[in-house]
Short mmCIF file of C-alpha atoms in Angstrom, two decimals:
data_model
loop_
_atom_site.label_atom_id
_atom_site.label_comp_id
_atom_site.label_asym_id
_atom_site.label_seq_id
_atom_site.Cartn_x
_atom_site.Cartn_y
_atom_site.Cartn_z
CA UNK A 1072 -10.68 48.29 -69.35
CA UNK A 1073 -10.07 51.62 -71.26
CA UNK A 1074 -9.80 55.26 -70.25
CA UNK A 1075 -12.02 56.42 -67.35
CA UNK A 1076 -14.84 58.39 -68.76
CA UNK A 1077 -15.27 61.61 -67.15
CA UNK A 1078 -18.53 62.54 -66.34
CA UNK A 1079 -18.13 66.19 -67.41
CA UNK A 1080 -16.67 65.56 -70.80
CA UNK A 1081 -19.34 62.92 -71.55
CA UNK A 1082 -22.57 64.25 -70.05
CA UNK A 1083 -23.90 68.05 -70.84
CA UNK A 1084 -25.56 67.97 -67.79
CA UNK A 1085 -22.86 67.14 -65.44
CA UNK A 1086 -20.65 69.56 -67.77
CA UNK A 1087 -23.29 72.58 -66.82
CA UNK A 1088 -23.51 71.66 -63.44
CA UNK A 1089 -19.78 72.03 -62.85
CA UNK A 1090 -19.82 75.33 -64.22
CA UNK A 1091 -20.67 76.41 -60.35
CA UNK A 1092 -17.47 74.61 -59.14
CA UNK A 1093 -14.96 76.05 -61.69
CA UNK A 1094 -16.44 73.98 -64.74
CA UNK A 1095 -15.43 70.71 -66.36
CA UNK A 1096 -12.34 68.74 -65.43
CA UNK A 1097 -9.16 69.37 -66.89
CA UNK A 1098 -7.45 67.00 -69.91
CA UNK A 1099 -4.35 67.01 -67.64
CA UNK A 1100 -6.58 66.74 -64.28
CA UNK A 1101 -4.66 64.19 -61.89
CA UNK A 1102 -7.38 61.56 -60.26
CA UNK A 1103 -7.36 62.09 -56.39
CA UNK A 1104 -5.18 59.66 -54.59
CA UNK A 1105 -7.93 58.50 -51.85
CA UNK A 1106 -11.27 59.76 -53.25
CA UNK A 1107 -11.42 57.25 -56.05
CA UNK A 1108 -14.96 56.76 -58.13
CA UNK A 1109 -15.73 53.80 -55.95
CA UNK A 1110 -15.56 55.61 -52.96
CA UNK A 1111 -17.30 58.79 -54.07
CA UNK A 1112 -19.88 56.76 -55.10
CA UNK A 1113 -19.98 54.79 -51.69
CA UNK A 1114 -19.80 58.21 -49.62
CA UNK A 1115 -22.77 59.40 -51.77
CA UNK A 1116 -25.16 56.24 -51.17
CA UNK A 1117 -24.25 56.38 -47.42
CA UNK A 1118 -25.19 60.38 -47.35
CA UNK A 1119 -28.49 59.89 -49.28
CA UNK A 1120 -29.41 56.88 -47.10
CA UNK A 1121 -28.69 58.97 -43.85
CA UNK A 1122 -30.85 61.52 -45.18
CA UNK A 1123 -33.86 59.07 -46.11
CA UNK A 1124 -33.47 57.64 -42.15
CA UNK A 1125 -33.79 61.41 -40.82
CA UNK A 1126 -36.82 61.98 -43.54
CA UNK A 1127 -38.90 59.48 -41.39
CA UNK A 1128 -38.06 61.64 -38.15
CA UNK A 1129 -41.71 62.72 -38.00
CA UNK A 1130 -43.16 59.05 -38.20
CA UNK A 1131 -40.57 58.21 -35.50
CA UNK A 1132 -41.67 61.18 -33.48
CA UNK A 1133 -45.51 59.98 -33.32
CA UNK A 1134 -44.42 56.40 -32.71
CA UNK A 1135 -45.61 55.19 -36.36
CA UNK A 1136 -49.21 56.12 -35.46
CA UNK A 1137 -51.73 58.40 -37.31
CA UNK A 1138 -52.30 58.68 -41.21
CA UNK A 1139 -51.93 62.46 -41.24
CA UNK A 1140 -48.09 62.26 -40.01
CA UNK A 1141 -47.16 59.19 -42.15
CA UNK A 1142 -48.73 60.58 -45.48
CA UNK A 1143 -48.53 64.21 -44.83
CA UNK A 1144 -44.70 64.24 -44.27
CA UNK A 1145 -43.82 61.20 -46.77
CA UNK A 1146 -42.46 59.25 -43.85
CA UNK A 1147 -44.69 56.06 -44.23
CA UNK A 1148 -42.79 52.35 -44.20
CA UNK A 1149 -44.17 48.76 -43.93
CA UNK A 1150 -41.31 47.92 -41.67
CA UNK A 1151 -42.47 48.99 -38.29
CA UNK A 1152 -46.40 47.99 -38.95
CA UNK A 1153 -45.29 44.35 -39.98
CA UNK A 1154 -43.44 43.89 -37.11
CA UNK A 1155 -46.75 43.30 -35.14
CA UNK A 1156 -49.01 43.01 -38.04
CA UNK A 1157 -47.72 39.90 -39.46
CA UNK A 1158 -46.98 37.97 -36.17
CA UNK A 1159 -42.85 38.79 -35.94
CA UNK A 1160 -43.53 39.91 -32.54
CA UNK A 1161 -44.40 36.46 -31.67
CA UNK A 1162 -41.48 34.86 -33.66
CA UNK A 1163 -44.14 33.59 -35.85
CA UNK A 1164 -42.29 32.24 -39.12
CA UNK A 1165 -43.52 33.89 -42.28
CA UNK A 1166 -46.04 32.11 -44.18
CA UNK A 1167 -47.11 29.60 -41.30
CA UNK A 1168 -50.58 28.66 -41.07
CA UNK A 1169 -51.74 31.13 -38.18
CA UNK A 1170 -55.47 30.46 -38.26
CA UNK A 1171 -56.36 33.58 -39.60
CA UNK A 1172 -54.75 35.19 -36.29
CA UNK A 1173 -52.51 37.49 -38.44
CA UNK A 1174 -52.58 38.15 -42.50
CA UNK A 1175 -50.03 35.98 -44.26
CA UNK A 1176 -47.02 37.78 -45.70
CA UNK A 1177 -47.81 39.53 -48.58
CA UNK A 1178 -44.42 39.60 -49.77
CA UNK A 1179 -42.13 37.16 -51.93
CA UNK A 1180 -40.47 34.56 -50.18
CA UNK A 1181 -36.93 36.07 -50.04
CA UNK A 1182 -38.26 39.07 -48.17
CA UNK A 1183 -40.05 37.10 -45.60
CA UNK A 1184 -37.20 35.44 -44.74
CA UNK A 1185 -35.33 38.42 -44.49
CA UNK A 1186 -37.82 40.05 -42.47
CA UNK A 1187 -38.08 37.50 -40.36
CA UNK A 1188 -34.37 37.43 -39.46
CA UNK A 1189 -34.13 41.10 -38.89
CA UNK A 1190 -37.16 40.08 -36.55
CA UNK A 1191 -34.99 37.35 -34.91
CA UNK A 1192 -32.04 39.80 -34.66
CA UNK A 1193 -34.41 42.45 -32.81
CA UNK A 1194 -35.71 40.20 -30.17
CA UNK A 1195 -32.10 39.06 -29.41
CA UNK A 1196 -31.04 42.52 -29.03
CA UNK A 1197 -34.34 43.15 -26.71
CA UNK A 1198 -33.39 40.33 -24.40
CA UNK A 1199 -35.67 37.62 -26.07
CA UNK A 1200 -39.27 39.01 -24.93
CA UNK A 1201 -41.82 36.39 -23.75
CA UNK A 1202 -43.54 35.68 -26.90
CA UNK A 1203 -45.65 32.92 -25.35
CA UNK A 1204 -47.41 35.97 -23.19
CA UNK A 1205 -48.01 37.69 -26.31
CA UNK A 1206 -49.59 34.73 -28.20
CA UNK A 1207 -52.38 34.54 -25.50
CA UNK A 1208 -53.22 37.89 -26.29
CA UNK A 1209 -55.80 38.87 -28.87
CA UNK A 1210 -53.85 39.85 -32.06
CA UNK A 1211 -55.38 43.42 -32.14
CA UNK A 1212 -53.72 43.66 -28.37
CA UNK A 1213 -50.03 42.52 -29.27
CA UNK A 1214 -48.83 46.10 -30.11
CA UNK A 1215 -49.93 47.41 -26.95
CA UNK A 1216 -47.99 44.73 -25.07
CA UNK A 1217 -45.16 45.60 -23.10
CA UNK A 1218 -42.37 46.56 -25.18
CA UNK A 1219 -43.83 45.84 -28.64
CA UNK A 1220 -43.84 49.25 -29.50
CA UNK A 1221 -40.45 49.80 -28.76
CA UNK A 1222 -39.16 46.66 -30.49
CA UNK A 1223 -41.08 47.81 -33.65
CA UNK A 1224 -38.86 51.12 -33.50
CA UNK A 1225 -35.93 48.73 -32.91
CA UNK A 1226 -37.13 46.53 -35.87
CA UNK A 1227 -37.21 49.28 -38.09
CA UNK A 1228 -33.58 50.51 -37.14
CA UNK A 1229 -32.29 46.96 -37.49
CA UNK A 1230 -33.78 46.57 -40.92
CA UNK A 1231 -32.37 50.09 -41.61
CA UNK A 1232 -28.88 48.95 -41.04
CA UNK A 1233 -29.47 46.00 -43.09
CA UNK A 1234 -30.76 47.66 -46.02
CA UNK A 1235 -28.06 50.17 -45.91
CA UNK A 1236 -25.69 47.46 -46.26
CA UNK A 1237 -27.70 46.18 -49.49
CA UNK A 1238 -27.63 49.79 -50.65
CA UNK A 1239 -23.78 49.94 -50.40
CA UNK A 1240 -23.41 46.72 -52.20
CA UNK A 1241 -25.66 47.74 -54.81
CA UNK A 1242 -23.86 51.00 -55.30
CA UNK A 1243 -20.49 49.07 -55.64
CA UNK A 1244 -21.77 46.45 -58.35
CA UNK A 1245 -23.11 49.12 -60.05
CA UNK A 1246 -19.83 51.37 -60.02
CA UNK A 1247 -17.88 48.19 -61.13
CA UNK A 1248 -20.12 46.91 -63.81
CA UNK A 1249 -18.79 48.80 -66.25
CA UNK A 1250 -14.99 49.18 -65.55
CA UNK A 1251 -14.77 52.76 -67.46
CA UNK A 1252 -18.07 54.44 -66.37
CA UNK A 1253 -18.04 53.90 -62.52
CA UNK A 1254 -19.39 57.43 -62.17
CA UNK A 1255 -22.63 56.04 -63.66
CA UNK A 1256 -23.51 54.52 -60.50
CA UNK A 1257 -24.08 58.24 -59.26
CA UNK A 1258 -27.80 57.89 -60.78
CA UNK A 1259 -28.31 55.27 -58.09
CA UNK A 1260 -26.29 56.80 -55.22
CA UNK A 1261 -27.64 60.15 -55.25
CA UNK A 1262 -31.24 59.41 -56.82
CA UNK A 1263 -34.27 61.03 -54.76
CA UNK A 1264 -35.93 57.20 -55.31
CA UNK A 1265 -33.25 55.81 -52.96
CA UNK A 1266 -34.00 58.79 -50.58
CA UNK A 1267 -37.47 58.68 -50.30
CA UNK A 1268 -38.50 54.91 -50.96
CA UNK A 1269 -35.33 53.43 -49.45
CA UNK A 1270 -36.76 52.68 -46.34
CA UNK A 1271 -40.47 52.21 -47.54
CA UNK A 1272 -40.03 48.39 -47.66
CA UNK A 1273 -37.54 46.11 -48.50
CA UNK A 1274 -37.22 46.47 -52.23
CA UNK A 1275 -33.31 47.19 -51.67
CA UNK A 1276 -32.69 43.44 -51.65
CA UNK A 1277 -33.97 42.99 -55.17
CA UNK A 1278 -32.08 46.07 -56.30
CA UNK A 1279 -28.77 44.77 -54.93
CA UNK A 1280 -29.73 41.45 -56.66
CA UNK A 1281 -29.94 42.97 -60.11
CA UNK A 1282 -27.03 45.17 -59.67
CA UNK A 1283 -25.17 42.09 -59.20
CA UNK A 1284 -26.79 40.43 -61.99
CA UNK A 1285 -25.29 43.26 -64.20
CA UNK A 1286 -21.85 43.36 -62.89
CA UNK A 1287 -21.89 39.59 -63.41
CA UNK A 1288 -22.97 39.95 -66.84
CA UNK A 1289 -20.32 42.47 -67.74
CA UNK A 1290 -17.68 39.85 -66.56
CA UNK A 1291 -18.92 37.46 -69.21
CA UNK A 1292 -20.54 34.99 -65.61
CA UNK A 1293 -23.83 34.23 -67.12
CA UNK A 1294 -24.29 31.50 -64.33
CA UNK A 1295 -23.48 33.86 -61.71
CA UNK A 1296 -25.82 36.61 -63.23
CA UNK A 1297 -28.57 33.81 -63.44
CA UNK A 1298 -28.32 33.57 -59.90
CA UNK A 1299 -28.60 37.07 -58.97
CA UNK A 1300 -31.84 37.28 -61.08
CA UNK A 1301 -33.23 34.37 -59.66
CA UNK A 1302 -32.26 35.63 -56.04
CA UNK A 1303 -33.91 39.10 -57.08
CA UNK A 1304 -36.94 37.31 -58.34
CA UNK A 1305 -37.30 35.48 -54.98
CA UNK A 1306 -37.67 38.89 -53.47
CA UNK A 1307 -39.52 40.85 -55.98
CA UNK A 1308 -40.84 40.32 -59.29
CA UNK A 1309 -39.13 42.67 -61.46
CA UNK A 1310 -35.89 41.47 -61.89
CA UNK A 1311 -37.13 38.51 -63.77
CA UNK A 1312 -37.73 41.06 -66.55
CA UNK A 1313 -34.07 41.72 -66.78
CA UNK A 1314 -33.85 38.17 -68.85
CA UNK A 1315 -36.06 39.73 -71.58
CA UNK A 1316 -33.21 42.80 -71.66
CA UNK A 1317 -30.37 39.53 -71.85
CA UNK A 1318 -32.45 38.09 -74.80
CA UNK A 1319 -32.48 40.98 -76.83
CA UNK A 1320 -28.55 41.44 -76.26
CA UNK A 1321 -28.00 37.51 -76.81
CA UNK A 1322 -30.35 37.45 -80.37
CA UNK A 1323 -28.28 40.48 -81.49
CA UNK A 1324 -24.95 39.28 -80.67
CA UNK A 1325 -25.51 35.67 -81.04
CA UNK A 1326 -24.88 34.65 -77.73
CA UNK A 1327 -27.94 32.46 -76.87
CA UNK A 1328 -25.50 29.93 -75.06
CA UNK A 1329 -24.72 32.70 -72.35
CA UNK A 1330 -28.85 33.41 -72.32
CA UNK A 1331 -29.72 29.96 -71.72
CA UNK A 1332 -26.88 29.41 -68.64
CA UNK A 1333 -28.43 32.57 -67.18
CA UNK A 1334 -32.18 31.66 -67.63
CA UNK A 1335 -31.64 28.17 -66.09
CA UNK A 1336 -29.55 29.24 -63.30
CA UNK A 1337 -32.37 31.72 -62.38
CA UNK A 1338 -35.05 29.12 -62.33
CA UNK A 1339 -32.94 26.80 -60.39
CA UNK A 1340 -32.02 29.45 -57.79
CA UNK A 1341 -35.54 30.85 -57.60
CA UNK A 1342 -36.79 27.41 -56.82
CA UNK A 1343 -34.46 26.78 -54.40
CA UNK A 1344 -35.64 29.75 -52.53
CA UNK A 1345 -39.24 28.66 -53.19
CA UNK A 1346 -39.47 25.36 -53.01
CA UNK A 1347 -39.49 25.01 -49.35
CA UNK A 1348 -42.01 27.22 -48.62
CA UNK A 1349 -44.03 25.81 -51.55
CA UNK A 1350 -43.83 22.51 -49.73
CA UNK A 1351 -44.49 23.31 -46.29
CA UNK A 1352 -47.26 25.70 -47.07
CA UNK A 1353 -48.45 26.27 -50.60
CA UNK A 1354 -51.70 28.11 -49.80
CA UNK A 1355 -49.38 30.88 -47.94
CA UNK A 1356 -47.03 30.87 -50.37
CA UNK A 1357 -49.28 31.67 -53.34
CA UNK A 1358 -50.62 35.05 -51.50
CA UNK A 1359 -48.19 37.16 -52.81
CA UNK A 1360 -49.48 36.20 -56.32
CA UNK A 1361 -53.04 36.48 -55.19
CA UNK A 1362 -52.63 39.52 -53.51
CA UNK A 1363 -51.20 41.38 -56.62
CA UNK A 1364 -53.61 39.83 -59.18
CA UNK A 1365 -56.73 41.13 -56.85
CA UNK A 1366 -54.73 44.47 -56.04
CA UNK A 1367 -56.41 47.63 -57.19
CA UNK A 1368 -55.30 51.17 -57.86
CA UNK A 1369 -53.01 51.69 -55.14
CA UNK A 1370 -50.47 53.91 -53.13
CA UNK A 1371 -47.48 55.14 -55.78
CA UNK A 1372 -50.11 54.03 -58.76
CA UNK A 1373 -50.87 56.56 -61.83
CA UNK A 1374 -54.17 54.66 -61.54
CA UNK A 1375 -55.05 55.81 -58.05
CA UNK A 1376 -54.73 59.56 -59.43
CA UNK A 1377 -57.31 58.32 -61.93
CA UNK A 1378 -59.74 56.86 -59.15
CA UNK A 1379 -59.19 59.84 -57.09
CA UNK A 1380 -60.46 62.14 -59.93
CA UNK A 1381 -63.91 60.20 -59.69
CA UNK A 1382 -63.35 57.41 -62.09
CA UNK A 1383 -63.84 53.88 -61.37
CA UNK A 1384 -60.77 51.34 -61.91
CA UNK A 1385 -61.25 47.74 -61.18
CA UNK A 1386 -58.36 45.17 -60.50
CA UNK A 1387 -59.16 43.46 -63.58
CA UNK A 1388 -59.25 46.46 -65.79
CA UNK A 1389 -55.84 47.27 -64.46
CA UNK A 1390 -54.41 44.19 -64.77
CA UNK A 1391 -55.50 43.94 -68.69
CA UNK A 1392 -54.21 47.68 -69.35
CA UNK A 1393 -50.98 46.81 -67.75
CA UNK A 1394 -50.16 43.72 -69.61
CA UNK A 1395 -51.20 45.42 -72.81
CA UNK A 1396 -48.72 48.15 -72.56
CA UNK A 1397 -46.06 45.73 -70.86
CA UNK A 1398 -46.38 43.65 -73.90
CA UNK A 1399 -46.50 46.92 -76.35
CA UNK A 1400 -43.24 47.90 -74.71
CA UNK A 1401 -41.66 44.62 -74.89
CA UNK A 1402 -42.31 44.33 -78.59
CA UNK A 1403 -40.73 47.64 -79.14
CA UNK A 1404 -37.64 46.87 -77.20
CA UNK A 1405 -37.02 43.69 -79.50
CA UNK A 1406 -37.83 45.70 -82.24
CA UNK A 1407 -35.21 48.46 -81.08
CA UNK A 1408 -32.40 46.06 -80.24
CA UNK A 1409 -32.68 44.13 -83.34
CA UNK A 1410 -33.21 46.78 -85.77
CA UNK A 1411 -31.17 49.58 -84.45
CA UNK A 1412 -27.67 49.94 -86.15
CA UNK A 1413 -24.59 49.38 -84.52
CA UNK A 1414 -22.99 52.72 -83.55
#
């Protein structure tokens, strides 16, 4: 395991910040008997996540209506809008063919499962409202139906609680990924990204899966790491790219068998999650891929700034530029990983 690394001895930023509370920890300081690094990380995650929930207060007070509030106050979230906007208020299973009554869920299958499960739990807590009566209404009128606005708020709360559990899981796994460096997980636990975007949508599912993959790989369990990568990729595309990082590591260390096992496990897991929807409704399943392929400059993108400055930005142009940039970065990472001297 090795000796526990103390951040104020290892990180100059942490050392400088510690001056306000007495300076770096002493060489002979004893650890607190209860406040272990893991518990501190979990406590920080809880506080930051709670602050993120409070940060949504302006949107809650405005009942999630009005662009001015949700954007000016930085409290926007996909969650309450998709409750009525994707048919969850009628308990419609994601990726079903609704004859254009609702837009198909534009998220990967894993998030679709999770979002639907949260909707079912919400309606159970609401006393199982009459969804058949809602189905008889025009889709645009469903949000105004009796109880739907309240359920949308409850749906957000239910989702927030579930995502909080995933945030804690991610924090715990990151703290355990390197047994001598549990404090590194503070970079996640206290991050502004968790505070401001943890409840924008369901991305924490993928974050927890990636944390699980790192934890498993650190313990020489490539199959489990692959399973976690597969689950993460079923919820968001970016966990797939972790295989690229593992490829560089395995090429350098001669561990291609471990990489092969992880890759096979990732593919099988991803297929296990996606195949039911692919067979049940392939056209609905591929909406996520088409949506992102055709998506132009959007919220949270540097391309949007360029567009707002008056420049024309097409979806195809963004795709080409992004692939070129991504490919160049991958080549640079591969070169660095293979050529950098060992330290």
